[in-house]
């Protein structure tokens, strides 16, 4: 009886913490992330990229990104994200007329290689395997040879940015490209939200 009460009490406490954790997540940011993933899974890259931070396209032309994604699909590589959930968000940082929020999220990523496609060769698969393990960690990457598919647990960071009275826009945080990050984000944001890891 005591064990049952303890178990129920534990569940209630965990549920209350979960509810509090969810309450701090800005629903507009969550909706934007969900839309981005939906459009990406549908390969509707125009709509997906409309949700990205416009400043990104001053560094990397939007058409170049569209061409890369379409070429990747044509060459037989398919990406899908499922079970995406935000695990934490930072305190908002205001700089000028923009508000920045760092978003940590986790997602199940599947990368499927089309049999006979450009990527369906041992060297290509090995190169992807090495790259995925560097990015996501070796324990989070599983290869299913019969399905020609990677199953990846992706722990990712992105920045949500809102201009004055505007919609939220997204951009991935990737410190493997420090110059790009420094060109996108003001020094105060780099210091308080990005370089803290």
PDB file of C-alpha atoms in Angstrom:
ATOM      1  CA  UNK A   1       0.000   0.000   0.000  1.00  0.00           C
ATOM      2  CA  UNK A   2       2.801   2.420   0.920  1.00  0.00           C
ATOM      3  CA  UNK A   3       4.607   1.553  -2.311  1.00  0.00           C
ATOM      4  CA  UNK A   4       1.464   2.332  -4.337  1.00  0.00           C
ATOM      5  CA  UNK A   5       1.004   5.697  -2.594  1.00  0.00           C
ATOM      6  CA  UNK A   6       4.658   6.543  -3.142  1.00  0.00           C
ATOM      7  CA  UNK A   7       4.372   5.598  -6.818  1.00  0.00           C
ATOM      8  CA  UNK A   8       1.253   7.753  -7.308  1.00  0.00           C
ATOM      9  CA  UNK A   9       2.834  10.659  -5.422  1.00  0.00           C
ATOM     10  CA  UNK A  10       5.945  10.399  -7.589  1.00  0.00           C
ATOM     11  CA  UNK A  11       3.836  10.468 -10.748  1.00  0.00           C
ATOM     12  CA  UNK A  12       1.921  13.537  -9.530  1.00  0.00           C
ATOM     13  CA  UNK A  13       5.150  15.366  -8.697  1.00  0.00           C
ATOM     14  CA  UNK A  14       6.724  14.480 -12.056  1.00  0.00           C
ATOM     15  CA  UNK A  15       3.573  15.509 -13.902  1.00  0.00           C
ATOM     16  CA  UNK A  16       3.508  18.864 -12.110  1.00  0.00           C
ATOM     17  CA  UNK A  17       7.151  19.495 -13.026  1.00  0.00           C
ATOM     18  CA  UNK A  18       6.453  18.482 -16.626  1.00  0.00           C
ATOM     19  CA  UNK A  19       3.506  20.859 -16.763  1.00  0.00           C
ATOM     20  CA  UNK A  20       5.641  23.678 -15.360  1.00  0.00           C
ATOM     21  CA  UNK A  21       8.382  22.869 -17.881  1.00  0.00           C
ATOM     22  CA  UNK A  22       5.929  22.990 -20.751  1.00  0.00           C
ATOM     23  CA  UNK A  23       4.394  26.244 -19.534  1.00  0.00           C
ATOM     24  CA  UNK A  24       7.621  28.206 -20.091  1.00  0.00           C
ATOM     25  CA  UNK A  25       7.859  27.206 -23.756  1.00  0.00           C
ATOM     26  CA  UNK A  26       6.504  29.970 -25.948  1.00  0.00           C
ATOM     27  CA  UNK A  27       3.692  28.355 -27.975  1.00  0.00           C
ATOM     28  CA  UNK A  28       4.445  30.569 -30.990  1.00  0.00           C
ATOM     29  CA  UNK A  29       8.038  29.274 -31.096  1.00  0.00           C
ATOM     30  CA  UNK A  30       6.829  25.694 -30.717  1.00  0.00           C
ATOM     31  CA  UNK A  31       4.304  26.180 -33.538  1.00  0.00           C
ATOM     32  CA  UNK A  32       6.972  27.649 -35.832  1.00  0.00           C
ATOM     33  CA  UNK A  33       9.301  24.698 -35.165  1.00  0.00           C
ATOM     34  CA  UNK A  34       6.466  22.222 -35.792  1.00  0.00           C
ATOM     35  CA  UNK A  35       5.572  23.961 -39.062  1.00  0.00           C
ATOM     36  CA  UNK A  36       9.200  23.927 -40.176  1.00  0.00           C
ATOM     37  CA  UNK A  37       9.446  20.173 -39.538  1.00  0.00           C
ATOM     38  CA  UNK A  38       6.116  19.468 -41.243  1.00  0.00           C
ATOM     39  CA  UNK A  39       7.144  21.385 -44.380  1.00  0.00           C
ATOM     40  CA  UNK A  40      10.588  19.736 -44.339  1.00  0.00           C
ATOM     41  CA  UNK A  41       9.073  16.251 -44.071  1.00  0.00           C
ATOM     42  CA  UNK A  42       6.798  17.116 -47.002  1.00  0.00           C
ATOM     43  CA  UNK A  43       9.851  18.425 -48.925  1.00  0.00           C
ATOM     44  CA  UNK A  44       8.081  21.767 -49.313  1.00  0.00           C
ATOM     45  CA  UNK A  45      11.360  23.644 -48.987  1.00  0.00           C
ATOM     46  CA  UNK A  46      10.016  27.024 -50.109  1.00  0.00           C
ATOM     47  CA  UNK A  47       7.596  27.119 -47.172  1.00  0.00           C
ATOM     48  CA  UNK A  48      10.138  25.596 -44.782  1.00  0.00           C
ATOM     49  CA  UNK A  49      12.765  28.196 -45.668  1.00  0.00           C
ATOM     50  CA  UNK A  50      10.224  31.016 -45.287  1.00  0.00           C
ATOM     51  CA  UNK A  51      10.378  30.183 -41.560  1.00  0.00           C
ATOM     52  CA  UNK A  52      14.149  30.678 -41.388  1.00  0.00           C
ATOM     53  CA  UNK A  53      15.866  33.835 -40.131  1.00  0.00           C
ATOM     54  CA  UNK A  54      16.055  36.171 -43.180  1.00  0.00           C
ATOM     55  CA  UNK A  55      19.569  37.318 -42.242  1.00  0.00           C
ATOM     56  CA  UNK A  56      20.773  33.786 -43.052  1.00  0.00           C
ATOM     57  CA  UNK A  57      20.005  34.410 -46.725  1.00  0.00           C
ATOM     58  CA  UNK A  58      22.353  37.399 -46.816  1.00  0.00           C
ATOM     59  CA  UNK A  59      25.149  34.885 -46.135  1.00  0.00           C
ATOM     60  CA  UNK A  60      23.809  31.820 -47.955  1.00  0.00           C
ATOM     61  CA  UNK A  61      21.428  32.537 -50.863  1.00  0.00           C
ATOM     62  CA  UNK A  62      18.022  30.907 -50.417  1.00  0.00           C
ATOM     63  CA  UNK A  63      18.110  29.505 -53.944  1.00  0.00           C
ATOM     64  CA  UNK A  64      21.415  27.753 -53.191  1.00  0.00           C
ATOM     65  CA  UNK A  65      19.818  26.020 -50.185  1.00  0.00           C
ATOM     66  CA  UNK A  66      16.777  25.051 -52.252  1.00  0.00           C
ATOM     67  CA  UNK A  67      19.032  23.629 -54.969  1.00  0.00           C
ATOM     68  CA  UNK A  68      21.021  21.601 -52.414  1.00  0.00           C
ATOM     69  CA  UNK A  69      17.889  20.070 -50.868  1.00  0.00           C
ATOM     70  CA  UNK A  70      16.339  19.233 -54.252  1.00  0.00           C
ATOM     71  CA  UNK A  71      19.614  17.756 -55.487  1.00  0.00           C
ATOM     72  CA  UNK A  72      19.963  15.642 -52.341  1.00  0.00           C
ATOM     73  CA  UNK A  73      16.461  14.213 -52.856  1.00  0.00           C
ATOM     74  CA  UNK A  74      17.088  13.598 -56.563  1.00  0.00           C
ATOM     75  CA  UNK A  75      20.266  11.705 -55.641  1.00  0.00           C
ATOM     76  CA  UNK A  76      18.276   9.344 -53.437  1.00  0.00           C
ATOM     77  CA  UNK A  77      18.561  10.656 -49.878  1.00  0.00           C
ATOM     78  CA  UNK A  78      15.382  11.157 -47.829  1.00  0.00           C
ATOM     79  CA  UNK A  79      15.256  12.801 -44.380  1.00  0.00           C
ATOM     80  CA  UNK A  80      12.313  12.646 -41.986  1.00  0.00           C
ATOM     81  CA  UNK A  81      11.978  14.019 -38.435  1.00  0.00           C
ATOM     82  CA  UNK A  82       9.448  12.637 -35.957  1.00  0.00           C
ATOM     83  CA  UNK A  83       8.701  12.837 -32.218  1.00  0.00           C
ATOM     84  CA  UNK A  84      10.184  16.318 -32.022  1.00  0.00           C
ATOM     85  CA  UNK A  85       9.915  17.998 -28.639  1.00  0.00           C
ATOM     86  CA  UNK A  86      11.410  21.118 -27.156  1.00  0.00           C
ATOM     87  CA  UNK A  87      13.394  20.253 -24.028  1.00  0.00           C
ATOM     88  CA  UNK A  88      14.260  23.788 -22.906  1.00  0.00           C
ATOM     89  CA  UNK A  89      14.287  27.426 -23.912  1.00  0.00           C
ATOM     90  CA  UNK A  90      16.479  30.253 -22.674  1.00  0.00           C
ATOM     91  CA  UNK A  91      15.448  33.522 -21.145  1.00  0.00           C
ATOM     92  CA  UNK A  92      14.737  35.929 -24.044  1.00  0.00           C
ATOM     93  CA  UNK A  93      17.573  38.329 -24.915  1.00  0.00           C
ATOM     94  CA  UNK A  94      16.609  41.647 -26.483  1.00  0.00           C
ATOM     95  CA  UNK A  95      19.107  43.286 -28.826  1.00  0.00           C
ATOM     96  CA  UNK A  96      17.950  46.320 -30.778  1.00  0.00           C
ATOM     97  CA  UNK A  97      14.523  45.479 -32.152  1.00  0.00           C
ATOM     98  CA  UNK A  98      15.015  41.706 -32.105  1.00  0.00           C
ATOM     99  CA  UNK A  99      14.374  39.138 -29.388  1.00  0.00           C
ATOM    100  CA  UNK A 100      16.512  35.976 -29.297  1.00  0.00           C
ATOM    101  CA  UNK A 101      15.573  32.698 -27.576  1.00  0.00           C
ATOM    102  CA  UNK A 102      17.817  29.637 -27.609  1.00  0.00           C
ATOM    103  CA  UNK A 103      15.787  26.460 -28.118  1.00  0.00           C
ATOM    104  CA  UNK A 104      17.019  22.971 -27.238  1.00  0.00           C
ATOM    105  CA  UNK A 105      15.049  20.140 -28.798  1.00  0.00           C
ATOM    106  CA  UNK A 106      15.259  16.427 -29.446  1.00  0.00           C
ATOM    107  CA  UNK A 107      13.964  14.591 -32.494  1.00  0.00           C
ATOM    108  CA  UNK A 108      14.044  11.155 -34.100  1.00  0.00           C
ATOM    109  CA  UNK A 109      15.748  11.575 -37.452  1.00  0.00           C
ATOM    110  CA  UNK A 110      15.616   8.928 -40.139  1.00  0.00           C
ATOM    111  CA  UNK A 111      17.848   9.146 -43.186  1.00  0.00           C
ATOM    112  CA  UNK A 112      16.919   6.665 -45.915  1.00  0.00           C
ATOM    113  CA  UNK A 113      19.162   5.856 -48.854  1.00  0.00           C
ATOM    114  CA  UNK A 114      17.433   4.884 -52.083  1.00  0.00           C
ATOM    115  CA  UNK A 115      18.706   1.508 -53.325  1.00  0.00           C
ATOM    116  CA  UNK A 116      20.870   2.046 -56.383  1.00  0.00           C
ATOM    117  CA  UNK A 117      20.964   5.804 -55.802  1.00  0.00           C
ATOM    118  CA  UNK A 118      24.030   8.023 -55.699  1.00  0.00           C
ATOM    119  CA  UNK A 119      24.554   7.420 -51.948  1.00  0.00           C
ATOM    120  CA  UNK A 120      24.068   3.635 -52.088  1.00  0.00           C
ATOM    121  CA  UNK A 121      27.766   2.777 -52.090  1.00  0.00           C
ATOM    122  CA  UNK A 122      29.932   1.527 -49.213  1.00  0.00           C
ATOM    123  CA  UNK A 123      32.232   4.595 -49.281  1.00  0.00           C
ATOM    124  CA  UNK A 124      29.291   7.026 -49.228  1.00  0.00           C
ATOM    125  CA  UNK A 125      27.578   5.130 -46.416  1.00  0.00           C
ATOM    126  CA  UNK A 126      30.810   4.991 -44.413  1.00  0.00           C
ATOM    127  CA  UNK A 127      31.405   8.733 -44.876  1.00  0.00           C
ATOM    128  CA  UNK A 128      27.860   9.511 -43.724  1.00  0.00           C
ATOM    129  CA  UNK A 129      28.230   7.139 -40.791  1.00  0.00           C
ATOM    130  CA  UNK A 130      31.382   8.910 -39.622  1.00  0.00           C
ATOM    131  CA  UNK A 131      29.834  12.358 -40.065  1.00  0.00           C
ATOM    132  CA  UNK A 132      26.597  11.459 -38.259  1.00  0.00           C
ATOM    133  CA  UNK A 133      28.530   9.989 -35.325  1.00  0.00           C
ATOM    134  CA  UNK A 134      30.617  13.159 -35.023  1.00  0.00           C
ATOM    135  CA  UNK A 135      27.510  15.373 -35.105  1.00  0.00           C
ATOM    136  CA  UNK A 136      25.096  13.324 -32.991  1.00  0.00           C
ATOM    137  CA  UNK A 137      27.347  11.027 -30.938  1.00  0.00           C
ATOM    138  CA  UNK A 138      28.162   7.380 -31.720  1.00  0.00           C
ATOM    139  CA  UNK A 139      25.504   6.010 -29.342  1.00  0.00           C
ATOM    140  CA  UNK A 140      22.755   8.020 -31.058  1.00  0.00           C
ATOM    141  CA  UNK A 141      23.314   6.684 -34.582  1.00  0.00           C
ATOM    142  CA  UNK A 142      22.086   3.248 -35.739  1.00  0.00           C
ATOM    143  CA  UNK A 143      22.390   1.845 -39.264  1.00  0.00           C
ATOM    144  CA  UNK A 144      19.848  -0.666 -40.583  1.00  0.00           C
ATOM    145  CA  UNK A 145      21.511  -2.249 -43.615  1.00  0.00           C
ATOM    146  CA  UNK A 146      18.417  -4.140 -44.778  1.00  0.00           C
ATOM    147  CA  UNK A 147      16.312  -0.937 -44.806  1.00  0.00           C
ATOM    148  CA  UNK A 148      19.212   1.252 -46.005  1.00  0.00           C
ATOM    149  CA  UNK A 149      18.315   3.623 -43.214  1.00  0.00           C
ATOM    150  CA  UNK A 150      19.951   5.560 -40.390  1.00  0.00           C
ATOM    151  CA  UNK A 151      17.963   6.031 -37.189  1.00  0.00           C
ATOM    152  CA  UNK A 152      19.345   8.976 -35.265  1.00  0.00           C
ATOM    153  CA  UNK A 153      18.439  10.557 -31.950  1.00  0.00           C
ATOM    154  CA  UNK A 154      19.172  14.214 -32.652  1.00  0.00           C
ATOM    155  CA  UNK A 155      19.745  16.615 -29.764  1.00  0.00           C
ATOM    156  CA  UNK A 156      19.830  20.008 -31.432  1.00  0.00           C
ATOM    157  CA  UNK A 157      19.997  23.717 -30.676  1.00  0.00           C
ATOM    158  CA  UNK A 158      18.464  26.517 -32.639  1.00  0.00           C
ATOM    159  CA  UNK A 159      17.788  30.174 -32.206  1.00  0.00           C
ATOM    160  CA  UNK A 160      14.294  31.605 -32.455  1.00  0.00           C
ATOM    161  CA  UNK A 161      14.323  35.276 -33.419  1.00  0.00           C
ATOM    162  CA  UNK A 162      11.446  37.717 -33.369  1.00  0.00           C
ATOM    163  CA  UNK A 163      11.706  41.160 -34.917  1.00  0.00           C
ATOM    164  CA  UNK A 164       9.593  43.926 -33.435  1.00  0.00           C
ATOM    165  CA  UNK A 165       5.946  42.763 -33.617  1.00  0.00           C
ATOM    166  CA  UNK A 166       6.900  40.048 -36.102  1.00  0.00           C
ATOM    167  CA  UNK A 167       6.668  36.291 -36.398  1.00  0.00           C
ATOM    168  CA  UNK A 168       9.317  34.012 -34.946  1.00  0.00           C
ATOM    169  CA  UNK A 169      12.011  32.831 -37.347  1.00  0.00           C
ATOM    170  CA  UNK A 170      14.492  29.993 -36.823  1.00  0.00           C
ATOM    171  CA  UNK A 171      18.122  29.235 -37.510  1.00  0.00           C
ATOM    172  CA  UNK A 172      20.220  26.278 -36.412  1.00  0.00           C
ATOM    173  CA  UNK A 173      23.077  26.955 -34.018  1.00  0.00           C
ATOM    174  CA  UNK A 174      26.176  25.327 -35.459  1.00  0.00           C
ATOM    175  CA  UNK A 175      29.446  26.264 -33.801  1.00  0.00           C
ATOM    176  CA  UNK A 176      31.327  24.253 -36.436  1.00  0.00           C
ATOM    177  CA  UNK A 177      30.729  27.441 -38.456  1.00  0.00           C
ATOM    178  CA  UNK A 178      31.733  30.141 -35.943  1.00  0.00           C
ATOM    179  CA  UNK A 179      32.119  32.898 -38.543  1.00  0.00           C
ATOM    180  CA  UNK A 180      28.590  32.335 -39.804  1.00  0.00           C
ATOM    181  CA  UNK A 181      27.219  32.343 -36.248  1.00  0.00           C
ATOM    182  CA  UNK A 182      29.041  35.583 -35.421  1.00  0.00           C
ATOM    183  CA  UNK A 183      27.690  37.190 -38.579  1.00  0.00           C
ATOM    184  CA  UNK A 184      24.119  36.197 -37.702  1.00  0.00           C
ATOM    185  CA  UNK A 185      24.004  36.993 -33.996  1.00  0.00           C
ATOM    186  CA  UNK A 186      25.029  40.115 -32.089  1.00  0.00           C
ATOM    187  CA  UNK A 187      27.868  39.859 -29.558  1.00  0.00           C
ATOM    188  CA  UNK A 188      25.508  40.007 -26.571  1.00  0.00           C
ATOM    189  CA  UNK A 189      23.603  36.970 -27.894  1.00  0.00           C
ATOM    190  CA  UNK A 190      26.790  35.056 -28.676  1.00  0.00           C
ATOM    191  CA  UNK A 191      28.041  35.719 -25.152  1.00  0.00           C
ATOM    192  CA  UNK A 192      24.884  34.985 -23.177  1.00  0.00           C
ATOM    193  CA  UNK A 193      23.190  32.251 -25.219  1.00  0.00           C
ATOM    194  CA  UNK A 194      25.733  30.497 -27.419  1.00  0.00           C
ATOM    195  CA  UNK A 195      29.183  30.555 -25.857  1.00  0.00           C
ATOM    196  CA  UNK A 196      27.814  29.414 -22.482  1.00  0.00           C
ATOM    197  CA  UNK A 197      28.051  25.705 -23.439  1.00  0.00           C
TER     198      UNK A 197
END
